[in-house]
PDB file of C-alpha atoms in Angstrom:
ATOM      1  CA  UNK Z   1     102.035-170.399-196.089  1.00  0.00           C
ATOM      2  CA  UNK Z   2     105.079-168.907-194.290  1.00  0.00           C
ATOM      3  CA  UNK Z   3     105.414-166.659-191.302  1.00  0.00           C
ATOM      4  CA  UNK Z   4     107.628-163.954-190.900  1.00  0.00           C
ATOM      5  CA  UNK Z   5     107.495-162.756-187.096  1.00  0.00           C
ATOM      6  CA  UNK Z   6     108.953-159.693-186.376  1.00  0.00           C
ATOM      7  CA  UNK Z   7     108.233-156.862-183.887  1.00  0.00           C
ATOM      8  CA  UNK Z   8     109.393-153.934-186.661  1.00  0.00           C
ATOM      9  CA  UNK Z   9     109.464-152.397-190.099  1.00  0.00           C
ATOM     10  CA  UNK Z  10     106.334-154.766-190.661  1.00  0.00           C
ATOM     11  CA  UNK Z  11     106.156-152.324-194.085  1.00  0.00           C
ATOM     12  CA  UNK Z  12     109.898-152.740-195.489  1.00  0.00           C
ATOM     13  CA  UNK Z  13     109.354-156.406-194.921  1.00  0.00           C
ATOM     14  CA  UNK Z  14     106.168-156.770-197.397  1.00  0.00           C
ATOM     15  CA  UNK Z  15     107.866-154.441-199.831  1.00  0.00           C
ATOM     16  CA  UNK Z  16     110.768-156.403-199.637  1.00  0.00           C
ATOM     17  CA  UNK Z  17     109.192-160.145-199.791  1.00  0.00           C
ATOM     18  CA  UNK Z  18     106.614-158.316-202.868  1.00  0.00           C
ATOM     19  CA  UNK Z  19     110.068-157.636-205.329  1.00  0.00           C
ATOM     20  CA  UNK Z  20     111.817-160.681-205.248  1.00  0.00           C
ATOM     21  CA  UNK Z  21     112.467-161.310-208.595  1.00  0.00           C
ATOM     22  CA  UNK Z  22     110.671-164.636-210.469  1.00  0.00           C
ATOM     23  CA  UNK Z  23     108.200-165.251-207.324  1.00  0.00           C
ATOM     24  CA  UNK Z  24     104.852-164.626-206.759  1.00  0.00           C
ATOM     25  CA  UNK Z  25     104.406-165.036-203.173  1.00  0.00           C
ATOM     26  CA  UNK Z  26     101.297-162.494-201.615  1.00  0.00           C
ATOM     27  CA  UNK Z  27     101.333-160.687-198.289  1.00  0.00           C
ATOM     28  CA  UNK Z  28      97.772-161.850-196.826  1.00  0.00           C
ATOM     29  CA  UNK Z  29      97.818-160.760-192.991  1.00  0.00           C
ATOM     30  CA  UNK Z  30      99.154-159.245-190.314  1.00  0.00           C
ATOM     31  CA  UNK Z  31      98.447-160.302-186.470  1.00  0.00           C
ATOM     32  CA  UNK Z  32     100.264-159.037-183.796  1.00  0.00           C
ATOM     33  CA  UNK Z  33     103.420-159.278-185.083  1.00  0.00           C
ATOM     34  CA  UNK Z  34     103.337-162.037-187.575  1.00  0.00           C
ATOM     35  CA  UNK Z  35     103.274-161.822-191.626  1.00  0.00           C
ATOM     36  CA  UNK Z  36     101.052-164.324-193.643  1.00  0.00           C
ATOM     37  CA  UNK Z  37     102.596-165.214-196.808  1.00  0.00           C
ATOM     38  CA  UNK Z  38     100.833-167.403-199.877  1.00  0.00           C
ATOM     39  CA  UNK Z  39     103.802-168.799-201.245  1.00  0.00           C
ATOM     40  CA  UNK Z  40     101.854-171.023-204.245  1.00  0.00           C
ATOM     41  CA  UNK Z  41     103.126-172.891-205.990  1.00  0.00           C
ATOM     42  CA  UNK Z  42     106.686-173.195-204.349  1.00  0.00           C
ATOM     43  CA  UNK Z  43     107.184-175.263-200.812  1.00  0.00           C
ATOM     44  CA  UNK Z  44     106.751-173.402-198.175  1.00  0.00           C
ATOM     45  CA  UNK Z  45     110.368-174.837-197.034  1.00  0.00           C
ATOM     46  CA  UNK Z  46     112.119-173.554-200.203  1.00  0.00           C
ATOM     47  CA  UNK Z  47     110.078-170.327-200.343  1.00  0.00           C
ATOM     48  CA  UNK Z  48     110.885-170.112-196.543  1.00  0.00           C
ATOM     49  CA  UNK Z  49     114.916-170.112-197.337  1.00  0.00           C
ATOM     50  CA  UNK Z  50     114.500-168.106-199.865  1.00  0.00           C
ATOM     51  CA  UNK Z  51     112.467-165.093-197.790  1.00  0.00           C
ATOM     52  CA  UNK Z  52     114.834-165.662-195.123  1.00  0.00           C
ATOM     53  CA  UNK Z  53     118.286-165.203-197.180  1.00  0.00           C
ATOM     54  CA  UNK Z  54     116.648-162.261-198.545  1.00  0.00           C
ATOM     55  CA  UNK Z  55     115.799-160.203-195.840  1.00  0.00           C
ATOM     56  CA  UNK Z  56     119.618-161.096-194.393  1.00  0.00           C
ATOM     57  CA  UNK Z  57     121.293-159.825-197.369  1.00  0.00           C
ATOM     58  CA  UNK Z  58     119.042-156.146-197.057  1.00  0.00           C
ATOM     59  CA  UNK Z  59     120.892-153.868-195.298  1.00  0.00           C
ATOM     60  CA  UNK Z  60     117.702-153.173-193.041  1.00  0.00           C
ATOM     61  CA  UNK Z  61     118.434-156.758-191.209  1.00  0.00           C
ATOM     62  CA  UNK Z  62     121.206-155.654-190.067  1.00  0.00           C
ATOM     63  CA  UNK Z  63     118.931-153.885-187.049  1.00  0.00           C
ATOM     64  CA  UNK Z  64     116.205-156.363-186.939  1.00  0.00           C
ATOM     65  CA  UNK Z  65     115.272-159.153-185.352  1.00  0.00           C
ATOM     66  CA  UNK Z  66     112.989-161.532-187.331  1.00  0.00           C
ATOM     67  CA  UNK Z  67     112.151-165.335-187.642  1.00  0.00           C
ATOM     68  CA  UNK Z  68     110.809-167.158-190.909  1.00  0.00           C
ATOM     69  CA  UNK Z  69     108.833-169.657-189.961  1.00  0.00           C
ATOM     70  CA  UNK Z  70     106.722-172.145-192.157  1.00  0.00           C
ATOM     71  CA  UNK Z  71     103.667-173.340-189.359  1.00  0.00           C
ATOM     72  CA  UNK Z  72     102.109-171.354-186.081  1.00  0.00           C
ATOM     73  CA  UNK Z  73     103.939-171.730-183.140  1.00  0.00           C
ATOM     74  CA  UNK Z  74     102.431-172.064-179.646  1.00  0.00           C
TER      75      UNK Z  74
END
């Protein structure tokens, strides 16, 4: 599972995360302002890196503030 936390544009992020191309990874919740992601079958490290490079190349990032994360914090 990875976490994307991020106070905004909670809906451009899922839309986003949904169309990259060859994955398969499924928006499952939203708490407060954290994203649940099933990432099956990749590693949530690789599928991680991947989310994260992605939402830094959309021009969206450019005014957000977000951290991908691949366990809960405290």
């Amino acid at each position: 599972m990875v976490i994307v936390v991020s106070p905004l544009m909670h809906d451009k992020i899922i839309k986003i995360i949904d169309e990259i191309p060859g994955t398969n990874y499924q928006f499952i919740k939203k708490e407060g302002i954290n994203l649940y992601f099933e990432v099956a079958p990749s590693s949530d490290e690789e599928a991680a890196q991947l989310i994260k490079s992605t939402l830094k190349a959309n021009p969206i990032s450019k005014a957000l503030m977000f951290k991908v994360l691949t366990k809960e914090y405290i």
